[in-house]
Amino acid sequence: MRRRRVRVLGLALGLASTCFAWDQQGFARHATQSSTASASTKPAGSGTATLGSAGAWSAYASSDKTGRVCYLVGQPQKSESAGVTRTPPSAMVTHRPAENIANVVSFVEGYALKDGSDVRLEIGDRKFDLFTRGDSAWARTSELDRTIVTTLAQGRTAIVHGISQNGRTTTDTYSLSGFDKALALIDKACGVQRESETKSAPHPSQSHSKRHRTHH
């Protein structure tokens, strides 16, 4: 169990090193990796603090050269992936207040996604298409990130559909029990206010110039 937790936390830190540049419409232009692929399997450093857990979701805070990073990580309660070799999938939400970045949603599918495909996210009766690169998927705009996070916090179950390079599909089902509590922990740790909490204060994710480090 401890080894599994270290692996999940290490994955989060490796993913946080992924940097995205966006055009004025908020669509992804490119992604560059600032660390090697093996970084995702390294255990978290001593500077990473566990903020708490709720249901299948755990919250963490750490720091890097850009400043404080807060993120939550969850794993699905059920996965259907016959014919697809994969590492354990996970979902994340990341805040980077020093860079005016918040609510970055990402899903690590654990296998190479089909080039040009979207990952379909279903939360109740709402559906979202996420762009993909490598084994991961993200929202195309910061506005969509905020909408997805709000919907996750209010939902019961999230279902994620991916397509592998060989055309086989996977379906992961996440229980959202505890998601809102884990989100509140990273919001507090990084000073992020929900729009429902304040009308006047600017939201950290209002910067559209870049999106950044969606993972641990």
PDB file of C-alpha atoms in Angstrom:
ATOM      1  CA  MET A   1       0.000   0.000   0.000  1.00  0.00           C
ATOM      2  CA  ARG A   2       2.862   2.344   0.903  1.00  0.00           C
ATOM      3  CA  ARG A   3       4.643   1.553  -2.360  1.00  0.00           C
ATOM      4  CA  ARG A   4       1.450   2.317  -4.324  1.00  0.00           C
ATOM      5  CA  ARG A   5       1.054   5.664  -2.529  1.00  0.00           C
ATOM      6  CA  VAL A   6       4.677   6.628  -3.213  1.00  0.00           C
ATOM      7  CA  ARG A   7       4.177   5.745  -6.882  1.00  0.00           C
ATOM      8  CA  VAL A   8       1.051   7.906  -7.143  1.00  0.00           C
ATOM      9  CA  LEU A   9       2.731  10.840  -5.407  1.00  0.00           C
ATOM     10  CA  GLY A  10       5.841  10.455  -7.549  1.00  0.00           C
ATOM     11  CA  LEU A  11       3.680  10.467 -10.664  1.00  0.00           C
ATOM     12  CA  ALA A  12       2.077  13.705  -9.525  1.00  0.00           C
ATOM     13  CA  LEU A  13       5.441  15.417  -9.092  1.00  0.00           C
ATOM     14  CA  GLY A  14       6.618  14.280 -12.498  1.00  0.00           C
ATOM     15  CA  LEU A  15       3.474  15.531 -14.164  1.00  0.00           C
ATOM     16  CA  ALA A  16       3.843  18.908 -12.495  1.00  0.00           C
ATOM     17  CA  SER A  17       6.946  19.417 -14.618  1.00  0.00           C
ATOM     18  CA  THR A  18       4.931  19.471 -17.847  1.00  0.00           C
ATOM     19  CA  CYS A  19       4.624  22.996 -19.247  1.00  0.00           C
ATOM     20  CA  PHE A  20       2.026  24.237 -21.727  1.00  0.00           C
ATOM     21  CA  ALA A  21       2.041  27.320 -23.938  1.00  0.00           C
ATOM     22  CA  TRP A  22      -1.329  28.628 -25.151  1.00  0.00           C
ATOM     23  CA  ASP A  23      -2.476  31.063 -27.811  1.00  0.00           C
ATOM     24  CA  GLN A  24      -5.035  33.817 -27.173  1.00  0.00           C
ATOM     25  CA  GLN A  25      -7.935  31.437 -27.731  1.00  0.00           C
ATOM     26  CA  GLY A  26      -6.600  29.141 -25.014  1.00  0.00           C
ATOM     27  CA  PHE A  27      -5.889  26.180 -27.297  1.00  0.00           C
ATOM     28  CA  ALA A  28      -2.778  24.104 -26.751  1.00  0.00           C
ATOM     29  CA  ARG A  29       0.082  24.783 -29.155  1.00  0.00           C
ATOM     30  CA  HIS A  30       2.705  22.486 -27.757  1.00  0.00           C
ATOM     31  CA  ALA A  31       3.928  20.683 -24.661  1.00  0.00           C
ATOM     32  CA  THR A  32       7.517  20.369 -23.532  1.00  0.00           C
ATOM     33  CA  GLN A  33       8.849  18.099 -20.830  1.00  0.00           C
ATOM     34  CA  SER A  34      11.350  19.687 -18.438  1.00  0.00           C
ATOM     35  CA  SER A  35      12.313  16.380 -16.916  1.00  0.00           C
ATOM     36  CA  THR A  36      12.864  12.869 -18.223  1.00  0.00           C
ATOM     37  CA  ALA A  37      10.064  10.357 -18.359  1.00  0.00           C
ATOM     38  CA  SER A  38      11.612   8.497 -15.447  1.00  0.00           C
ATOM     39  CA  ALA A  39      10.985  11.480 -13.177  1.00  0.00           C
ATOM     40  CA  SER A  40       7.363  10.419 -12.822  1.00  0.00           C
ATOM     41  CA  THR A  41       8.437   7.334 -10.867  1.00  0.00           C
ATOM     42  CA  LYS A  42      10.661   9.143  -8.386  1.00  0.00           C
ATOM     43  CA  PRO A  43       9.298   9.458  -4.824  1.00  0.00           C
ATOM     44  CA  ALA A  44       8.305  12.889  -3.599  1.00  0.00           C
ATOM     45  CA  GLY A  45      10.932  14.988  -1.880  1.00  0.00           C
ATOM     46  CA  SER A  46      10.877  16.012   1.751  1.00  0.00           C
ATOM     47  CA  GLY A  47       9.384  19.374   0.754  1.00  0.00           C
ATOM     48  CA  THR A  48       6.076  17.769  -0.192  1.00  0.00           C
ATOM     49  CA  ALA A  49       3.389  17.926   2.486  1.00  0.00           C
ATOM     50  CA  THR A  50       0.317  15.729   2.671  1.00  0.00           C
ATOM     51  CA  LEU A  51      -2.664  17.966   3.329  1.00  0.00           C
ATOM     52  CA  GLY A  52      -5.160  15.172   3.867  1.00  0.00           C
ATOM     53  CA  SER A  53      -7.341  12.606   2.137  1.00  0.00           C
ATOM     54  CA  ALA A  54     -11.058  12.137   1.549  1.00  0.00           C
ATOM     55  CA  GLY A  55     -12.506   9.117  -0.188  1.00  0.00           C
ATOM     56  CA  ALA A  56     -10.255   8.175  -3.109  1.00  0.00           C
ATOM     57  CA  TRP A  57      -8.713  11.668  -3.243  1.00  0.00           C
ATOM     58  CA  SER A  58      -5.510  12.914  -1.600  1.00  0.00           C
ATOM     59  CA  ALA A  59      -4.264  16.514  -1.396  1.00  0.00           C
ATOM     60  CA  TYR A  60      -0.632  17.684  -1.406  1.00  0.00           C
ATOM     61  CA  ALA A  61       1.410  20.876  -1.366  1.00  0.00           C
ATOM     62  CA  SER A  62       5.015  21.380  -2.453  1.00  0.00           C
ATOM     63  CA  SER A  63       7.308  24.043  -3.860  1.00  0.00           C
ATOM     64  CA  ASP A  64       9.579  24.342  -6.861  1.00  0.00           C
ATOM     65  CA  LYS A  65      11.551  27.201  -8.431  1.00  0.00           C
ATOM     66  CA  THR A  66       8.325  28.876  -9.572  1.00  0.00           C
ATOM     67  CA  GLY A  67       6.685  28.851  -6.145  1.00  0.00           C
ATOM     68  CA  ARG A  68       4.047  26.904  -4.278  1.00  0.00           C
ATOM     69  CA  VAL A  69       2.210  24.038  -5.967  1.00  0.00           C
ATOM     70  CA  CYS A  70      -0.971  22.459  -4.586  1.00  0.00           C
ATOM     71  CA  TYR A  71      -2.621  19.448  -6.151  1.00  0.00           C
ATOM     72  CA  LEU A  72      -5.055  16.626  -5.531  1.00  0.00           C
ATOM     73  CA  VAL A  73      -4.778  13.115  -6.921  1.00  0.00           C
ATOM     74  CA  GLY A  74      -7.364  10.374  -7.292  1.00  0.00           C
ATOM     75  CA  GLN A  75      -7.543   6.930  -8.844  1.00  0.00           C
ATOM     76  CA  PRO A  76     -10.553   5.192 -10.372  1.00  0.00           C
ATOM     77  CA  GLN A  77     -12.614   2.698  -8.429  1.00  0.00           C
ATOM     78  CA  LYS A  78     -13.100   0.649 -11.597  1.00  0.00           C
ATOM     79  CA  SER A  79     -11.252   0.323 -14.911  1.00  0.00           C
ATOM     80  CA  GLU A  80     -12.222  -1.493 -18.089  1.00  0.00           C
ATOM     81  CA  SER A  81      -9.206  -1.836 -20.372  1.00  0.00           C
ATOM     82  CA  ALA A  82      -9.211  -5.249 -22.022  1.00  0.00           C
ATOM     83  CA  GLY A  83      -6.416  -5.555 -24.560  1.00  0.00           C
ATOM     84  CA  VAL A  84      -4.612  -2.408 -23.361  1.00  0.00           C
ATOM     85  CA  THR A  85      -1.402  -2.660 -21.368  1.00  0.00           C
ATOM     86  CA  ARG A  86      -1.255   0.283 -18.993  1.00  0.00           C
ATOM     87  CA  THR A  87       0.076   1.655 -15.743  1.00  0.00           C
ATOM     88  CA  PRO A  88      -2.444   2.770 -13.081  1.00  0.00           C
ATOM     89  CA  PRO A  89      -4.531   5.735 -14.322  1.00  0.00           C
ATOM     90  CA  SER A  90      -5.106   8.830 -12.207  1.00  0.00           C
ATOM     91  CA  ALA A  91      -6.838  12.205 -12.162  1.00  0.00           C
ATOM     92  CA  MET A  92      -5.451  15.514 -10.894  1.00  0.00           C
ATOM     93  CA  VAL A  93      -6.243  19.150 -10.239  1.00  0.00           C
ATOM     94  CA  THR A  94      -3.308  21.541  -9.810  1.00  0.00           C
ATOM     95  CA  HIS A  95      -2.896  25.134  -8.562  1.00  0.00           C
ATOM     96  CA  ARG A  96       0.182  27.363  -9.123  1.00  0.00           C
ATOM     97  CA  PRO A  97      -0.755  30.713  -7.573  1.00  0.00           C
ATOM     98  CA  ALA A  98       2.620  32.390  -8.200  1.00  0.00           C
ATOM     99  CA  GLU A  99       1.928  32.029 -11.931  1.00  0.00           C
ATOM    100  CA  ASN A 100      -1.778  32.909 -11.726  1.00  0.00           C
ATOM    101  CA  ILE A 101      -2.652  29.336 -12.664  1.00  0.00           C
ATOM    102  CA  ALA A 102      -5.365  27.313 -10.953  1.00  0.00           C
ATOM    103  CA  ASN A 103      -7.794  24.452 -11.512  1.00  0.00           C
ATOM    104  CA  VAL A 104      -5.680  22.675 -14.129  1.00  0.00           C
ATOM    105  CA  VAL A 105      -7.438  19.351 -14.726  1.00  0.00           C
ATOM    106  CA  SER A 106      -5.511  16.389 -16.088  1.00  0.00           C
ATOM    107  CA  PHE A 107      -6.062  12.677 -16.561  1.00  0.00           C
ATOM    108  CA  VAL A 108      -3.160  10.244 -16.899  1.00  0.00           C
ATOM    109  CA  GLU A 109      -4.415   7.223 -18.802  1.00  0.00           C
ATOM    110  CA  GLY A 110      -1.298   5.097 -18.360  1.00  0.00           C
ATOM    111  CA  TYR A 111      -0.901   4.157 -22.039  1.00  0.00           C
ATOM    112  CA  ALA A 112      -0.185   5.911 -25.346  1.00  0.00           C
ATOM    113  CA  LEU A 113      -3.413   7.549 -26.487  1.00  0.00           C
ATOM    114  CA  LYS A 114      -4.328   7.488 -30.159  1.00  0.00           C
ATOM    115  CA  ASP A 115      -2.831  10.437 -32.032  1.00  0.00           C
ATOM    116  CA  GLY A 116      -5.385  13.186 -32.577  1.00  0.00           C
ATOM    117  CA  SER A 117      -7.988  11.547 -30.375  1.00  0.00           C
ATOM    118  CA  ASP A 118      -9.938  13.185 -27.567  1.00  0.00           C
ATOM    119  CA  VAL A 119     -10.632  11.737 -24.156  1.00  0.00           C
ATOM    120  CA  ARG A 120     -14.331  11.927 -23.269  1.00  0.00           C
ATOM    121  CA  LEU A 121     -15.145  12.904 -19.679  1.00  0.00           C
ATOM    122  CA  GLU A 122     -18.678  12.296 -18.418  1.00  0.00           C
ATOM    123  CA  ILE A 123     -19.913  13.728 -15.126  1.00  0.00           C
ATOM    124  CA  GLY A 124     -23.585  12.976 -14.646  1.00  0.00           C
ATOM    125  CA  ASP A 125     -25.337  14.236 -17.779  1.00  0.00           C
ATOM    126  CA  ARG A 126     -22.473  16.581 -18.726  1.00  0.00           C
ATOM    127  CA  LYS A 127     -19.835  15.621 -21.283  1.00  0.00           C
ATOM    128  CA  PHE A 128     -16.448  17.207 -21.979  1.00  0.00           C
ATOM    129  CA  ASP A 129     -13.869  16.467 -24.695  1.00  0.00           C
ATOM    130  CA  LEU A 130     -10.245  16.775 -23.594  1.00  0.00           C
ATOM    131  CA  PHE A 131      -7.234  17.054 -25.887  1.00  0.00           C
ATOM    132  CA  THR A 132      -4.511  14.438 -25.590  1.00  0.00           C
ATOM    133  CA  ARG A 133      -0.753  14.158 -25.814  1.00  0.00           C
ATOM    134  CA  GLY A 134       1.165  11.003 -24.979  1.00  0.00           C
ATOM    135  CA  ASP A 135      -0.676   9.206 -22.190  1.00  0.00           C
ATOM    136  CA  SER A 136      -2.492  12.234 -20.749  1.00  0.00           C
ATOM    137  CA  ALA A 137      -5.486  14.506 -21.397  1.00  0.00           C
ATOM    138  CA  TRP A 138      -6.272  18.141 -20.516  1.00  0.00           C
ATOM    139  CA  ALA A 139      -8.983  20.755 -20.961  1.00  0.00           C
ATOM    140  CA  ARG A 140      -8.437  23.184 -23.845  1.00  0.00           C
ATOM    141  CA  THR A 141      -9.085  26.408 -21.909  1.00  0.00           C
ATOM    142  CA  SER A 142      -8.859  27.726 -18.375  1.00  0.00           C
ATOM    143  CA  GLU A 143     -12.602  28.466 -18.455  1.00  0.00           C
ATOM    144  CA  LEU A 144     -13.269  24.813 -19.248  1.00  0.00           C
ATOM    145  CA  ASP A 145     -10.923  23.796 -16.432  1.00  0.00           C
ATOM    146  CA  ARG A 146     -12.974  25.823 -13.946  1.00  0.00           C
ATOM    147  CA  THR A 147     -16.230  24.390 -15.272  1.00  0.00           C
ATOM    148  CA  ILE A 148     -14.948  20.827 -15.007  1.00  0.00           C
ATOM    149  CA  VAL A 149     -13.640  21.339 -11.467  1.00  0.00           C
ATOM    150  CA  THR A 150     -16.969  22.830 -10.367  1.00  0.00           C
ATOM    151  CA  THR A 151     -18.859  19.952 -11.980  1.00  0.00           C
ATOM    152  CA  LEU A 152     -16.568  17.359 -10.370  1.00  0.00           C
ATOM    153  CA  ALA A 153     -17.094  18.945  -6.948  1.00  0.00           C
ATOM    154  CA  GLN A 154     -20.859  18.707  -7.378  1.00  0.00           C
ATOM    155  CA  GLY A 155     -20.961  15.266  -8.998  1.00  0.00           C
ATOM    156  CA  ARG A 156     -21.086  11.698  -7.798  1.00  0.00           C
ATOM    157  CA  THR A 157     -19.224   9.830 -10.505  1.00  0.00           C
ATOM    158  CA  ALA A 158     -16.844  10.722 -13.334  1.00  0.00           C
ATOM    159  CA  ILE A 159     -16.345   8.379 -16.286  1.00  0.00           C
ATOM    160  CA  VAL A 160     -13.309   8.755 -18.554  1.00  0.00           C
ATOM    161  CA  HIS A 161     -13.139   7.145 -22.018  1.00  0.00           C
ATOM    162  CA  GLY A 162      -9.829   6.889 -23.866  1.00  0.00           C
ATOM    163  CA  ILE A 163      -8.656   5.343 -27.135  1.00  0.00           C
ATOM    164  CA  SER A 164      -5.312   3.574 -27.426  1.00  0.00           C
ATOM    165  CA  GLN A 165      -2.985   3.636 -30.420  1.00  0.00           C
ATOM    166  CA  ASN A 166      -4.340   0.252 -31.547  1.00  0.00           C
ATOM    167  CA  GLY A 167      -7.911   1.555 -31.413  1.00  0.00           C
ATOM    168  CA  ARG A 168      -8.949  -0.260 -28.256  1.00  0.00           C
ATOM    169  CA  THR A 169     -10.945   1.753 -25.742  1.00  0.00           C
ATOM    170  CA  THR A 170     -10.672   2.114 -21.993  1.00  0.00           C
ATOM    171  CA  THR A 171     -13.237   3.263 -19.454  1.00  0.00           C
ATOM    172  CA  ASP A 172     -12.319   4.453 -15.969  1.00  0.00           C
ATOM    173  CA  THR A 173     -14.940   5.209 -13.330  1.00  0.00           C
ATOM    174  CA  TYR A 174     -14.023   7.625 -10.537  1.00  0.00           C
ATOM    175  CA  SER A 175     -16.064   8.022  -7.385  1.00  0.00           C
ATOM    176  CA  LEU A 176     -16.284  11.753  -6.611  1.00  0.00           C
ATOM    177  CA  SER A 177     -16.985  11.173  -2.937  1.00  0.00           C
ATOM    178  CA  GLY A 178     -14.414  13.293  -1.097  1.00  0.00           C
ATOM    179  CA  PHE A 179     -13.350  15.276  -4.170  1.00  0.00           C
ATOM    180  CA  ASP A 180     -14.876  18.509  -2.821  1.00  0.00           C
ATOM    181  CA  LYS A 181     -13.058  18.084   0.502  1.00  0.00           C
ATOM    182  CA  ALA A 182      -9.690  17.445  -1.165  1.00  0.00           C
ATOM    183  CA  LEU A 183     -10.315  20.451  -3.412  1.00  0.00           C
ATOM    184  CA  ALA A 184     -11.007  22.644  -0.369  1.00  0.00           C
ATOM    185  CA  LEU A 185      -7.666  21.563   1.105  1.00  0.00           C
ATOM    186  CA  ILE A 186      -5.623  22.607  -1.933  1.00  0.00           C
ATOM    187  CA  ASP A 187      -7.680  25.792  -2.338  1.00  0.00           C
ATOM    188  CA  LYS A 188      -6.813  26.810   1.227  1.00  0.00           C
ATOM    189  CA  ALA A 189      -3.143  25.815   0.909  1.00  0.00           C
ATOM    190  CA  CYS A 190      -2.673  27.895  -2.258  1.00  0.00           C
ATOM    191  CA  GLY A 191      -5.105  30.736  -1.453  1.00  0.00           C
ATOM    192  CA  VAL A 192      -7.508  29.927  -4.284  1.00  0.00           C
ATOM    193  CA  GLN A 193     -11.046  31.211  -3.853  1.00  0.00           C
ATOM    194  CA  ARG A 194     -14.005  29.635  -5.585  1.00  0.00           C
ATOM    195  CA  GLU A 195     -16.017  32.067  -7.708  1.00  0.00           C
ATOM    196  CA  SER A 196     -19.062  31.258  -5.602  1.00  0.00           C
ATOM    197  CA  GLU A 197     -17.197  32.532  -2.550  1.00  0.00           C
ATOM    198  CA  THR A 198     -16.325  35.956  -3.925  1.00  0.00           C
ATOM    199  CA  LYS A 199     -17.393  38.149  -6.815  1.00  0.00           C
ATOM    200  CA  SER A 200     -14.733  40.819  -6.440  1.00  0.00           C
ATOM    201  CA  ALA A 201     -11.455  38.973  -5.995  1.00  0.00           C
ATOM    202  CA  PRO A 202      -9.661  37.973  -9.232  1.00  0.00           C
ATOM    203  CA  HIS A 203      -9.427  34.252  -9.787  1.00  0.00           C
ATOM    204  CA  PRO A 204      -5.879  32.834 -10.124  1.00  0.00           C
ATOM    205  CA  SER A 205      -6.808  31.030 -13.325  1.00  0.00           C
ATOM    206  CA  GLN A 206      -7.807  34.220 -15.141  1.00  0.00           C
ATOM    207  CA  SER A 207      -4.403  34.316 -16.812  1.00  0.00           C
ATOM    208  CA  HIS A 208      -4.740  32.739 -20.275  1.00  0.00           C
ATOM    209  CA  SER A 209      -1.194  33.393 -21.434  1.00  0.00           C
ATOM    210  CA  LYS A 210       0.112  30.006 -20.358  1.00  0.00           C
ATOM    211  CA  ARG A 211      -0.852  26.799 -18.615  1.00  0.00           C
ATOM    212  CA  HIS A 212       1.561  24.875 -16.675  1.00  0.00           C
ATOM    213  CA  ARG A 213       2.607  21.854 -14.765  1.00  0.00           C
ATOM    214  CA  THR A 214      -0.478  19.903 -14.532  1.00  0.00           C
ATOM    215  CA  HIS A 215       1.140  17.303 -12.456  1.00  0.00           C
ATOM    216  CA  HIS A 216       2.681  16.340  -9.282  1.00  0.00           C
TER     217      HIS A 216
END
